[in-house]
Structure formats: C-alpha cells, structure tokens
mmCIF file of C-alpha atoms and ligand atoms in Angstrom:
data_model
loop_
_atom_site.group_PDB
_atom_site.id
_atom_site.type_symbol
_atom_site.label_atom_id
_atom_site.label_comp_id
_atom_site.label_asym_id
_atom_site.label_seq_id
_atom_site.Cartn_x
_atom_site.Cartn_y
_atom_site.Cartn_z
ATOM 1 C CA UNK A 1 -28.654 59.753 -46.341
ATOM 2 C CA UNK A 2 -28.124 56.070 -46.792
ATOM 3 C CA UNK A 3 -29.494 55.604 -50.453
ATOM 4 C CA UNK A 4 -32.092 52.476 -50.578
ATOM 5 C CA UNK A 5 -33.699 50.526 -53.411
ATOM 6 C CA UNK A 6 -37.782 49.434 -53.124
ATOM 7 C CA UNK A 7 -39.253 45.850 -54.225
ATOM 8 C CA UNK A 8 -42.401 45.195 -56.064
ATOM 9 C CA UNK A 9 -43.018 42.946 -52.732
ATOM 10 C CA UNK A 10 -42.939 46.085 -50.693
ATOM 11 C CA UNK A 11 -39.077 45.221 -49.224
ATOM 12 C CA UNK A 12 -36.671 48.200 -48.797
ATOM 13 C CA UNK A 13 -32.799 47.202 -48.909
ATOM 14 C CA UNK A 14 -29.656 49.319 -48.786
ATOM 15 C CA UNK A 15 -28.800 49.914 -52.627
ATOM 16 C CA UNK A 16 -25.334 47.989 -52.150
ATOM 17 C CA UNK A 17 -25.470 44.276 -51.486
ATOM 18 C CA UNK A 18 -22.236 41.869 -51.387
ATOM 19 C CA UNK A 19 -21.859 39.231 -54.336
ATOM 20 C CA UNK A 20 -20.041 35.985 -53.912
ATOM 21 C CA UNK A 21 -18.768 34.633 -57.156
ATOM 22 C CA UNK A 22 -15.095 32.940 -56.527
ATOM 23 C CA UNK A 23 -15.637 33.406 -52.860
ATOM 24 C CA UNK A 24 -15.059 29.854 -51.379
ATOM 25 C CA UNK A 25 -12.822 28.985 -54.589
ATOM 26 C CA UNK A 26 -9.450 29.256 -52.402
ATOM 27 C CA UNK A 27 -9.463 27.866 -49.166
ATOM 28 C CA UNK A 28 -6.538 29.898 -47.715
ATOM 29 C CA UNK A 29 -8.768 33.219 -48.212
ATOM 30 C CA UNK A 30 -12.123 31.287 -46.657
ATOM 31 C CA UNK A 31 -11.663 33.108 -43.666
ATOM 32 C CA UNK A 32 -11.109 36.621 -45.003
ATOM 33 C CA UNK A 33 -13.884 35.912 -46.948
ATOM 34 C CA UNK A 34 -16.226 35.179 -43.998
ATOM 35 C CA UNK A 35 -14.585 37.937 -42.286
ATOM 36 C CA UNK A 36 -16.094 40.551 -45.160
ATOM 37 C CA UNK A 37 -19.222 39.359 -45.516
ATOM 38 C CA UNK A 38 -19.974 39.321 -41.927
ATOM 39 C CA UNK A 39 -18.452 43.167 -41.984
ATOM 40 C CA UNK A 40 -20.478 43.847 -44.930
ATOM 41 C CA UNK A 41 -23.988 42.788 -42.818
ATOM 42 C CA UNK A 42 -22.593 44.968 -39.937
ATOM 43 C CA UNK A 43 -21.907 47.912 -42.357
ATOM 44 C CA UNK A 44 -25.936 47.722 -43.226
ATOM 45 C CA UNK A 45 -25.304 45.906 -47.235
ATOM 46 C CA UNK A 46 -27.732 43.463 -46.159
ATOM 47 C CA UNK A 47 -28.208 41.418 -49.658
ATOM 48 C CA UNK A 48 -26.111 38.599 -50.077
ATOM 49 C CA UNK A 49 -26.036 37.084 -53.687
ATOM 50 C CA UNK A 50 -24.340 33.876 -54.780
ATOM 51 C CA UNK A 51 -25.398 31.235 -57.288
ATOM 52 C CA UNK A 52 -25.172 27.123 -57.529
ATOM 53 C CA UNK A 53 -22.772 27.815 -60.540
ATOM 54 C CA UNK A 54 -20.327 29.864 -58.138
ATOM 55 C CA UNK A 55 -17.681 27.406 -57.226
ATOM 56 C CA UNK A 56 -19.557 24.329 -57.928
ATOM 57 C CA UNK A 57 -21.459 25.085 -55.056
ATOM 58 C CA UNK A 58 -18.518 26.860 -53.267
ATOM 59 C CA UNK A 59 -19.812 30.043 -52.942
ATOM 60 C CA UNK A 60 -23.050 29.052 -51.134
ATOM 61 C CA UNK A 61 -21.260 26.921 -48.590
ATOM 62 C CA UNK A 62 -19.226 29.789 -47.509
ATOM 63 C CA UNK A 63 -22.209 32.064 -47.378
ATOM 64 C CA UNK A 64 -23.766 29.546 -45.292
ATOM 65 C CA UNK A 65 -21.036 29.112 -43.219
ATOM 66 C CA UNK A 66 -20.665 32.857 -42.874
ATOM 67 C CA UNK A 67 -24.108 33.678 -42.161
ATOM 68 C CA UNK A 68 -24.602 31.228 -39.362
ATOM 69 C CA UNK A 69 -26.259 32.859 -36.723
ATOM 70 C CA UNK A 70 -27.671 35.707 -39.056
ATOM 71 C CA UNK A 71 -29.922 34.294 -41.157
ATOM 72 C CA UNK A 72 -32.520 37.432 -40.108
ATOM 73 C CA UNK A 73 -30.091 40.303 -40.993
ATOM 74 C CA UNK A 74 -29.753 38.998 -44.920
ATOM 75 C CA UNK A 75 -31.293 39.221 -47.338
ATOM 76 C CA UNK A 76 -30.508 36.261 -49.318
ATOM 77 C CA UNK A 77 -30.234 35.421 -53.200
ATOM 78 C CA UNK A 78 -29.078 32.526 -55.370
ATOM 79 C CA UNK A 79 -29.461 31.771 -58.588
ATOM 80 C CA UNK A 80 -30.293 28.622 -60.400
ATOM 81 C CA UNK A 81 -28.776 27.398 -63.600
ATOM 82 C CA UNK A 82 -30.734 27.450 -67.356
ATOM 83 C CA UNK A 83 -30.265 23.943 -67.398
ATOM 84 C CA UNK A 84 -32.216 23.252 -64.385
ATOM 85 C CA UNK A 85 -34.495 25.253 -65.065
ATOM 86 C CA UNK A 86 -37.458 23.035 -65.792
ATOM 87 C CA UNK A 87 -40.451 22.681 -63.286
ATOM 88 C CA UNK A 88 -38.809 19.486 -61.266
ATOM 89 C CA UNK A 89 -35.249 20.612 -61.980
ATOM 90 C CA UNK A 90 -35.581 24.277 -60.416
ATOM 91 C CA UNK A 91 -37.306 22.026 -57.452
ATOM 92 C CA UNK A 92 -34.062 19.877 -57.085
ATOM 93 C CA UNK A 93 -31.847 23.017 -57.695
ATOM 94 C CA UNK A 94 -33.776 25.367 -54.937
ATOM 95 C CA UNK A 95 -33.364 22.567 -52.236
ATOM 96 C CA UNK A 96 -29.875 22.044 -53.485
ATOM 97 C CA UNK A 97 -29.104 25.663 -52.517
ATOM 98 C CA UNK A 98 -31.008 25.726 -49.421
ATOM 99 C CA UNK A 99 -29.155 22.719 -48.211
ATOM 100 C CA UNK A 100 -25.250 24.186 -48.883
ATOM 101 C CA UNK A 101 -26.951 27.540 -47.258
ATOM 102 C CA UNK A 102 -27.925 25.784 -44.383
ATOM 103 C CA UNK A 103 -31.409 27.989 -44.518
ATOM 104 C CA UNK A 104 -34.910 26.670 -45.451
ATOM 105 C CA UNK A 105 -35.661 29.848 -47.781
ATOM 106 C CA UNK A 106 -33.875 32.048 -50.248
ATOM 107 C CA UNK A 107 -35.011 35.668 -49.986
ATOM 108 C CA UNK A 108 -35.166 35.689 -53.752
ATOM 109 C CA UNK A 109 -34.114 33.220 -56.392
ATOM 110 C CA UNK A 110 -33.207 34.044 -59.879
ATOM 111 C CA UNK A 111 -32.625 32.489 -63.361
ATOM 112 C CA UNK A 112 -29.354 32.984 -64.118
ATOM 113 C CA UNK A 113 -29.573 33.414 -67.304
ATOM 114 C CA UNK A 114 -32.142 32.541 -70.253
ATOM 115 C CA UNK A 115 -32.207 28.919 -71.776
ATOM 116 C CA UNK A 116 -33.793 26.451 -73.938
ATOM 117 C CA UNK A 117 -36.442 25.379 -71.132
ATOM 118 C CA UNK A 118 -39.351 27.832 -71.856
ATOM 119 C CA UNK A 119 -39.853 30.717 -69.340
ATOM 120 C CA UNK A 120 -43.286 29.871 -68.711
ATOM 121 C CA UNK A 121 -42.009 26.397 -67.040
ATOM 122 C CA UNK A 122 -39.287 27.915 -65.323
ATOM 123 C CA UNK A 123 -41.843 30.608 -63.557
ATOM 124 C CA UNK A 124 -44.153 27.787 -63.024
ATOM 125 C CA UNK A 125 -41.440 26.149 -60.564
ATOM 126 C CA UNK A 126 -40.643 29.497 -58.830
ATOM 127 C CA UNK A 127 -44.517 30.201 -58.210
ATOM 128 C CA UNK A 128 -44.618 26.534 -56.635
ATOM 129 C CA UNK A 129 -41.548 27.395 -55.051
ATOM 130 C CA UNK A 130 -43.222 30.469 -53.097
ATOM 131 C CA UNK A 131 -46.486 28.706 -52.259
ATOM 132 C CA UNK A 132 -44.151 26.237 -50.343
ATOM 133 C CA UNK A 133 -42.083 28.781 -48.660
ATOM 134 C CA UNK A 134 -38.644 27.848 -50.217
ATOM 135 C CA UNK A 135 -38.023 31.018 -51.901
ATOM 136 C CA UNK A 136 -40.506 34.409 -50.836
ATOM 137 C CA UNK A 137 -39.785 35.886 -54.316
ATOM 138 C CA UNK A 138 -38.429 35.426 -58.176
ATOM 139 C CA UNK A 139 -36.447 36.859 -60.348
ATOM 140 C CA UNK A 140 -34.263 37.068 -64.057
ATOM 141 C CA UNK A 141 -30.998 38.033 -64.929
ATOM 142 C CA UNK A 142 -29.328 38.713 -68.109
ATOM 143 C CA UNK A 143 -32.579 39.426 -69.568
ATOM 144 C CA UNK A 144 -32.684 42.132 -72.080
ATOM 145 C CA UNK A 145 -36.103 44.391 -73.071
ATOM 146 C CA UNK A 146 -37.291 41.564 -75.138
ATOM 147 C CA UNK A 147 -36.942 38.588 -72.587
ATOM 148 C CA UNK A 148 -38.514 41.313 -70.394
ATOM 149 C CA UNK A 149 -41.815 41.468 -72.480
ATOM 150 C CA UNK A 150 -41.565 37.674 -72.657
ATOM 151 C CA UNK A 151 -41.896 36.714 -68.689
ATOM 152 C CA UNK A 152 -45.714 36.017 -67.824
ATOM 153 C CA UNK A 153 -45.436 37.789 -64.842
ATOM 154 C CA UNK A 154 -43.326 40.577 -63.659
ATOM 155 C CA UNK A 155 -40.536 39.418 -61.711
ATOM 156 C CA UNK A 156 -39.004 41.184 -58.448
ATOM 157 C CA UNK A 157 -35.562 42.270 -60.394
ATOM 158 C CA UNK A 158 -33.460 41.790 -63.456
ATOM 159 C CA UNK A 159 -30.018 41.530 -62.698
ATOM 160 C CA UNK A 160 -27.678 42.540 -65.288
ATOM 161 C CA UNK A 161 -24.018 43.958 -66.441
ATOM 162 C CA UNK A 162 -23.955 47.779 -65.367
ATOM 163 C CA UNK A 163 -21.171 49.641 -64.598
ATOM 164 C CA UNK A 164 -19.583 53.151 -66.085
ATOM 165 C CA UNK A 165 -17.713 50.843 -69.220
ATOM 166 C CA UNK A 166 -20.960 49.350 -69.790
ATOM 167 C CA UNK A 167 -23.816 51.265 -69.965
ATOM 168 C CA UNK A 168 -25.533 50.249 -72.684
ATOM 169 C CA UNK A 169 -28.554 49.138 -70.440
ATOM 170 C CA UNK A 170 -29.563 52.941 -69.459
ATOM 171 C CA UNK A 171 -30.959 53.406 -72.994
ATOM 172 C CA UNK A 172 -33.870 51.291 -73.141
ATOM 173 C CA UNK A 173 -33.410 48.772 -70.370
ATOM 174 C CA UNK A 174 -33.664 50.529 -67.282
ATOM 175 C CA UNK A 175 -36.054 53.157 -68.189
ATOM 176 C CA UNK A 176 -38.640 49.925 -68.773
ATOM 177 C CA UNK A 177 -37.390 47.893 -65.304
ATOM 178 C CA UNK A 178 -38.098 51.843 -64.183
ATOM 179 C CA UNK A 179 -41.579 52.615 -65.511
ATOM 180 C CA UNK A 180 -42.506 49.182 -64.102
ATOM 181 C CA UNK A 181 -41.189 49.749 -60.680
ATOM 182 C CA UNK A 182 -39.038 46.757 -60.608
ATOM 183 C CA UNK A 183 -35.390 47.742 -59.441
ATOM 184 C CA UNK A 184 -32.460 46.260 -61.722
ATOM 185 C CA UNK A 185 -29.545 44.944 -59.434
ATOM 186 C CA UNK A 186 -25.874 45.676 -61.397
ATOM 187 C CA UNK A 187 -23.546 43.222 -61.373
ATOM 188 C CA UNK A 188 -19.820 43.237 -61.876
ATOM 189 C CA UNK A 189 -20.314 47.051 -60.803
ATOM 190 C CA UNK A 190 -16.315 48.050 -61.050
ATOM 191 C CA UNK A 191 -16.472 45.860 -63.681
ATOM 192 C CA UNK A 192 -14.200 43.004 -61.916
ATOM 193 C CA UNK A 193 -11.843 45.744 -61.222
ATOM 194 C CA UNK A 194 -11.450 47.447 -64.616
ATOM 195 C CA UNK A 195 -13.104 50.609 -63.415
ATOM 196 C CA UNK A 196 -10.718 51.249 -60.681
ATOM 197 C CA UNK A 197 -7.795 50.863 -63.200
ATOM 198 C CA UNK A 198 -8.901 53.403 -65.449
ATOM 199 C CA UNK A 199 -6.703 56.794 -64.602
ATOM 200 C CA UNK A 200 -9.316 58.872 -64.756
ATOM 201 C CA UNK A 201 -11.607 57.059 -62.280
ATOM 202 C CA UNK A 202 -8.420 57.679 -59.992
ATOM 203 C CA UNK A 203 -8.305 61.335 -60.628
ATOM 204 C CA UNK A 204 -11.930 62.170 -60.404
ATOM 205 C CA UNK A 205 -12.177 60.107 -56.728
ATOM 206 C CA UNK A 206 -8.979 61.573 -55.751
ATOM 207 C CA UNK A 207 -10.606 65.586 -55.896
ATOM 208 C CA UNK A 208 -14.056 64.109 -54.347
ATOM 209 C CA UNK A 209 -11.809 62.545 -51.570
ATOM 210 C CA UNK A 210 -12.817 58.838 -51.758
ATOM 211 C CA UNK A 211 -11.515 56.076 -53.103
ATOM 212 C CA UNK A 212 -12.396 54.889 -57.549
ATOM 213 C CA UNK A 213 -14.869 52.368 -55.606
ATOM 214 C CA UNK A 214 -16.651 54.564 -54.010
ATOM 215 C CA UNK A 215 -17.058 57.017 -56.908
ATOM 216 C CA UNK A 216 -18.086 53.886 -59.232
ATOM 217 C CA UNK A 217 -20.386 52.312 -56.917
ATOM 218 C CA UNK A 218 -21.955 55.914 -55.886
ATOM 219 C CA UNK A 219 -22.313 56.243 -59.807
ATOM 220 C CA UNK A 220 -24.118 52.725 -60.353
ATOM 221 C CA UNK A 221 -26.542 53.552 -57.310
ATOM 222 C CA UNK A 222 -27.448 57.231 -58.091
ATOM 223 C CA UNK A 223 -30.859 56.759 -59.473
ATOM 224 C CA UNK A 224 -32.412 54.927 -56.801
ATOM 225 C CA UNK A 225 -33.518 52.244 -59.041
ATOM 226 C CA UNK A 226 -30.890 50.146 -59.177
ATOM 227 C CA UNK A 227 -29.295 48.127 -56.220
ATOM 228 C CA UNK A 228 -25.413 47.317 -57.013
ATOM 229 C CA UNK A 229 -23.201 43.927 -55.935
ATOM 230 C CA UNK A 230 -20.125 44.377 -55.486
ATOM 231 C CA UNK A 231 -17.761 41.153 -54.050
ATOM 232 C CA UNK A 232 -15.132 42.350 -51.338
ATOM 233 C CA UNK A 233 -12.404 39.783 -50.262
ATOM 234 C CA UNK A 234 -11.312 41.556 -47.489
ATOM 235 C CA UNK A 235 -13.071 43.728 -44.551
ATOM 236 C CA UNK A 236 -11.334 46.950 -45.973
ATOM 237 C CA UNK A 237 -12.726 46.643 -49.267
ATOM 238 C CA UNK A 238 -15.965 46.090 -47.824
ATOM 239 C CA UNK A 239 -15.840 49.300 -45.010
ATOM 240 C CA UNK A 240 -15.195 51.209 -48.052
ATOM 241 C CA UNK A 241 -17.431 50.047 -50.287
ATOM 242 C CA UNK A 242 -20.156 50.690 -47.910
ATOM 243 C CA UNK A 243 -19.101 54.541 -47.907
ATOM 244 C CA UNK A 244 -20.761 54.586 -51.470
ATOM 245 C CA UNK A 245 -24.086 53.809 -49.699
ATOM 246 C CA UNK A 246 -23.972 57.801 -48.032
ATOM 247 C CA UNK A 247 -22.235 59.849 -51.131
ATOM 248 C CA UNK A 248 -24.289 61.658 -53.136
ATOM 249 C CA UNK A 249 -22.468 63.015 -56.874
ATOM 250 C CA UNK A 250 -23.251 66.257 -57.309
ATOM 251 C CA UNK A 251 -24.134 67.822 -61.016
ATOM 252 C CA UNK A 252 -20.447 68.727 -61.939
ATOM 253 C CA UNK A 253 -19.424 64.976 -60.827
ATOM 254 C CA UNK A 254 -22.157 63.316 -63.130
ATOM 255 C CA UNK A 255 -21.058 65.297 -66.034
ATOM 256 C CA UNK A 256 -17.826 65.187 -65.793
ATOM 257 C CA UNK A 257 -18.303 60.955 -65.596
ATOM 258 C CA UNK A 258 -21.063 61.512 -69.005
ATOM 259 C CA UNK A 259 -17.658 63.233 -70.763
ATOM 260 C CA UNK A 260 -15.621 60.662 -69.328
ATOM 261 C CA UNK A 261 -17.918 57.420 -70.230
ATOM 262 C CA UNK A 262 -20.243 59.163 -72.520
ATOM 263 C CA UNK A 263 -24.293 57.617 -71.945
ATOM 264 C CA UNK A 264 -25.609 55.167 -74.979
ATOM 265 C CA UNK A 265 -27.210 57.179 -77.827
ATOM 266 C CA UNK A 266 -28.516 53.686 -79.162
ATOM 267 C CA UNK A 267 -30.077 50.511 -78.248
ATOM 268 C CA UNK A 268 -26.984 47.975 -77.617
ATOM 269 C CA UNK A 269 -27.598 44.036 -76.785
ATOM 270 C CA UNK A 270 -26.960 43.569 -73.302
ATOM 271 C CA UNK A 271 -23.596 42.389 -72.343
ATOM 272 C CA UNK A 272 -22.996 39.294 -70.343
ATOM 273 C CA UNK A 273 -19.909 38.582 -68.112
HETATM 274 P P1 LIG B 301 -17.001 43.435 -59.129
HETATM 275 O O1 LIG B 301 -17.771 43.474 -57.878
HETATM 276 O O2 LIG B 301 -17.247 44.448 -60.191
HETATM 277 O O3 LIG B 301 -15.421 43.492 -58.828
HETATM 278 C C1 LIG B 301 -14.805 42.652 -57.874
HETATM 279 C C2 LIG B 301 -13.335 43.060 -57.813
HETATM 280 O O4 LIG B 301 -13.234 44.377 -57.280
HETATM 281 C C3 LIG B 301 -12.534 42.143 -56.909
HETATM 282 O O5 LIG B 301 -11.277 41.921 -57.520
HETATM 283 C C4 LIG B 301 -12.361 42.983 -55.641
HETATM 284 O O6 LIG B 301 -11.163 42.688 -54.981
HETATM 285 C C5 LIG B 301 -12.322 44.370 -56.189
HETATM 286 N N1 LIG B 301 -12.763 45.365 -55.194
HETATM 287 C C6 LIG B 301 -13.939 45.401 -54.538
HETATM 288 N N2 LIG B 301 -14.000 46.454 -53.697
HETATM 289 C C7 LIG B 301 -12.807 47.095 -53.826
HETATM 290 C C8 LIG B 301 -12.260 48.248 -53.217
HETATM 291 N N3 LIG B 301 -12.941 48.970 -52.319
HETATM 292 N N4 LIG B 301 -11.010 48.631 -53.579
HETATM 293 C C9 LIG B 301 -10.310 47.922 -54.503
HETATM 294 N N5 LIG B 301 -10.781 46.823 -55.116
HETATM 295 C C10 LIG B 301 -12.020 46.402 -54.774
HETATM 296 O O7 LIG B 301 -17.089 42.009 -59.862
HETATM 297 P P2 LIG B 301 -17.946 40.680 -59.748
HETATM 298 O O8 LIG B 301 -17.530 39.853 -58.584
HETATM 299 O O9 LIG B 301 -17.911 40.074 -61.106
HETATM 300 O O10 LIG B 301 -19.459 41.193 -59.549
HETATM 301 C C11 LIG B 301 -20.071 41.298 -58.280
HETATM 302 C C12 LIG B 301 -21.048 40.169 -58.046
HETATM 303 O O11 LIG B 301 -22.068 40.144 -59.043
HETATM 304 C C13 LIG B 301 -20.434 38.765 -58.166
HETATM 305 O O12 LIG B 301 -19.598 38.453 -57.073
HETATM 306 C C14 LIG B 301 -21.681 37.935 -58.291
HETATM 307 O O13 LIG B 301 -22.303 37.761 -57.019
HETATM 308 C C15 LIG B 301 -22.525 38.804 -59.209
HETATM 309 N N6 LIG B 301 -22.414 38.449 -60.645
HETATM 310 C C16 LIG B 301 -23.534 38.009 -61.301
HETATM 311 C C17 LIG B 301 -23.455 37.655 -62.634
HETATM 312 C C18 LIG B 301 -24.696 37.150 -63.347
HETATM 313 O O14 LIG B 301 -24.580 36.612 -64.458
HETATM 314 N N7 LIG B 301 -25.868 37.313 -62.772
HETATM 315 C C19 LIG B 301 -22.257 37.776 -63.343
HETATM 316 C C20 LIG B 301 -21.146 38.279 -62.663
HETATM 317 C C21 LIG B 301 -21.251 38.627 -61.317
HETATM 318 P P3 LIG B 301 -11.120 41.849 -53.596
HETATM 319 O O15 LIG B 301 -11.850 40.561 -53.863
HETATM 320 O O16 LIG B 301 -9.664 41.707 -53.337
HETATM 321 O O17 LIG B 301 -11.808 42.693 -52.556
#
C-alpha cells in the first residue's frame, strides 16, 4: 500500500516528494529535468520542493516552467533565505518565489535555515503571509530540538538531513516532531548519492530485488512520519524512485540495515548539507 505522510493542516501526501536543488543549473539537462518532474507528478510524488537559494532562482523557474498546466496536482514548497527573513523581507522573498513559479501561492513555505532575524519576526511574516493567501502553511528546516522549543507556534514540518549515514536525528529529534504530530521531511535522502555507493546498500537491494534507491528511500519513509525528497534528473530515476512509495522492509531487512548503519545511542547536533 502506497505509504503516506499526514499534516497538522489535515493534508495527506505520498511520503516521497521530488526536490529541486541544481535542477535548472545546466541548461542542456532543462528538459530532462522537466521531463522527471512531470513523471514524478504522474507517478503520484506530488510535493515539489525548491528554494530561492537553488540556482539563484534557477530551480523555481524550471519548476514553474515544468508545472505549467498542473498547478492542482502539486503540492508546492519553497524556501526563503535567513537573510530575508524579517517581516517585510519574507514579504519581498514570498512574492519573489511566486513570481519565478508563475503561481499566486506556495503550498508551504519554509525557513531555510535559522538566522540572526529573531523567529518570532520571521513567523510573524508567514502568519501575514497565510491571512493573504500567498502561502496556505509554514514551516522550519534545519532546526534541531532546541530551535524546536523556540518557534511560538508549531509549524507544519521540519525539514532536515536524514538518511541511513546520518541518523543522528532518530534519537531525540524525531521522536519530538513525532509526539507532536508534525511530520519531518528528509532531505538529501541517498545522501547526494553516497548511499547508493556504499557496497553493502548494493548487496542488501540486490537479494530484496530493487534497486540501493529504493531500499534507502523505503528505509527513510518506514515510519510513516517522515516524508522523503529525493531530486531525480532523469524519468528513470524518478519511475524508480517512486517504487519505494509501495515496499514495505520487513523485520530481517531493518535489522540487518541497524547492523549495517547502527541507530544513534546519543544526542548528536543535527547535520546540515
Ligand atoms: P539526494 O536526493 O539524496 O540525491 C540526489 C542524487 O541521487 C542525484 O545525483 C541523483 O542523480 C541521484 N539519484 C536519485 N535517484 C536515483 C536513482 N533511482 N538511481 C541512481 N541515482 C539516483 O540529494 P539532494 O538533491 O541533496 O536532496 C534532495 C532534495 O532535498 C534537494 O534537491 C532539495 O530539494 C532538498 N534539500 C534541502 C536542503 C535544506 O537545507 N533544506 C538541503 C539539501 C537538499 P540524478 O540527478 O542523475 O537523477
């Protein structure tokens, strides 16, 4: 069954979405690039996330471009950067976005990471952002437990470095985005490709039948609670990525991954890519 993540806002999504970052970056793959994300929507991974950093503003121009058409069947996330964070800035940023997206609202709009302007502005501008209708929902990422405690709201996700090198976050992190029913969305989830080189990932796929992607991203999505990204440049990358979506581990899989890429047995700062 296909595994699915729930929002404090009451949204259900598929529990793989499609990031973006160097997407639009070289212009000879733009139109593989469109090609996969527009696959990836077919193949039901429904959240798109890309950033003003990406590319300058790169990225979001190519999602716009390949979303055309399908604004409905995405769901639709940028990010905006610390330093605009401020109550005007995250203003200028949002319709920034909007404009390269070619879209009048962001499904979801996160701070990229935390900054010198303090939180309480930054939420300030995304809660005047929603009453307007630019953005239907906020977020963080890079946050750790204490930034967490520090937001004076809860926000709709934290999204943050999880994958089976980095798992630091499953000691304290995502038990506490779990016990308050906001989903954390894992970035970099093979770890920019790191995952799949690792010989054992190779092995382990190789006796379940699927590919190291779809045993890593199967991995990262398990627990229902988190909702991975992975970026596909090409619409076979993407087909198969999407496989993860249906493929449940069994016992013998998830220990033999603990052995492998043993859990944390201490709080570790959060890494950052
Ligand atoms: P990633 O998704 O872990 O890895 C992307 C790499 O994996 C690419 O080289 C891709 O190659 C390859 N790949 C994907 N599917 C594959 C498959 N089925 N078989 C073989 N190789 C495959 O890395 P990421 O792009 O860093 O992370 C995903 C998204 O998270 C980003 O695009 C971005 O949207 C977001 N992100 C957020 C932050 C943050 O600070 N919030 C930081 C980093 C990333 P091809 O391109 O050739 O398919």
């Amino acid at each position: 069954m296909t595994r699915t993540v729930d929002f404090p806002s009451g949204i259900t999504l598929p529990a793989l979405g499609q990031g973006t970052w160097h997407m639009g970056d070289d212009p000879a793959r733009r139109d593989d690039e469109i090609a996969a994300l527009r696959a990836g929507l077919d193949a039901g991974l429904t959240l798109v996330d890309t950033a003003e950093m990406y590319g300058s503003g790169a990225s979001e121009r190519l999602v716009g471009d390949a979303l055309r058409g399908r604004r409905d069947d995405v769901f639709l996330v940028s990010k905006v950067l610390p330093s605009h964070a401020t109550a005007d800035g995250v203003r200028a940023a949002c319709h920034a976005s909007l404009d390269r997206l070619g879209t009048d609202h962001l499904d979801l709009y996160l701070l990229h990471w935390p900054g010198d302007v303090p939180i309480e502005e930054t939420v300030a501008g995304f809660d005047r952002l929603v009453a307007d209708g630019s953005i239907r929902d906020w977020g963080v990422s890079n946050v750790d437990l204490d930034g967490l405690d520090a937001l004076p709201t809860a926000p709709a996700t934290d999204q943050i470095l999880y994958n089976l090198l980095r798992r630091g976050p499953e000691f304290d992190l995502l038990p506490a985005l779990a016990d308050r029913a906001i989903p954390a969305m894992a970035y970099s989830p093979v770890d920019e490709g790191r995952v799949l080189a690792h010989p054992e990932i190779e092995r382990v796929a190789g006796e379940l039948g699927v590919t190291a992607a779809v045993l890593a991203l199967a991995w990262v999505i398990r627990s229902g609670h988190v909702l991975a990204i992975s970026k596909a440049g090409s619409i076979e990358h993407v087909a198969d990525n999407a496989r993860a979506l249906d493929l449940d581990l069994g016992t013998d899989v998830l220990a033999e991954l603990d052995r492998l890429f043993p859990p944390p047995t201490r709080a570790t700062p959060l890494e950052i890519i």
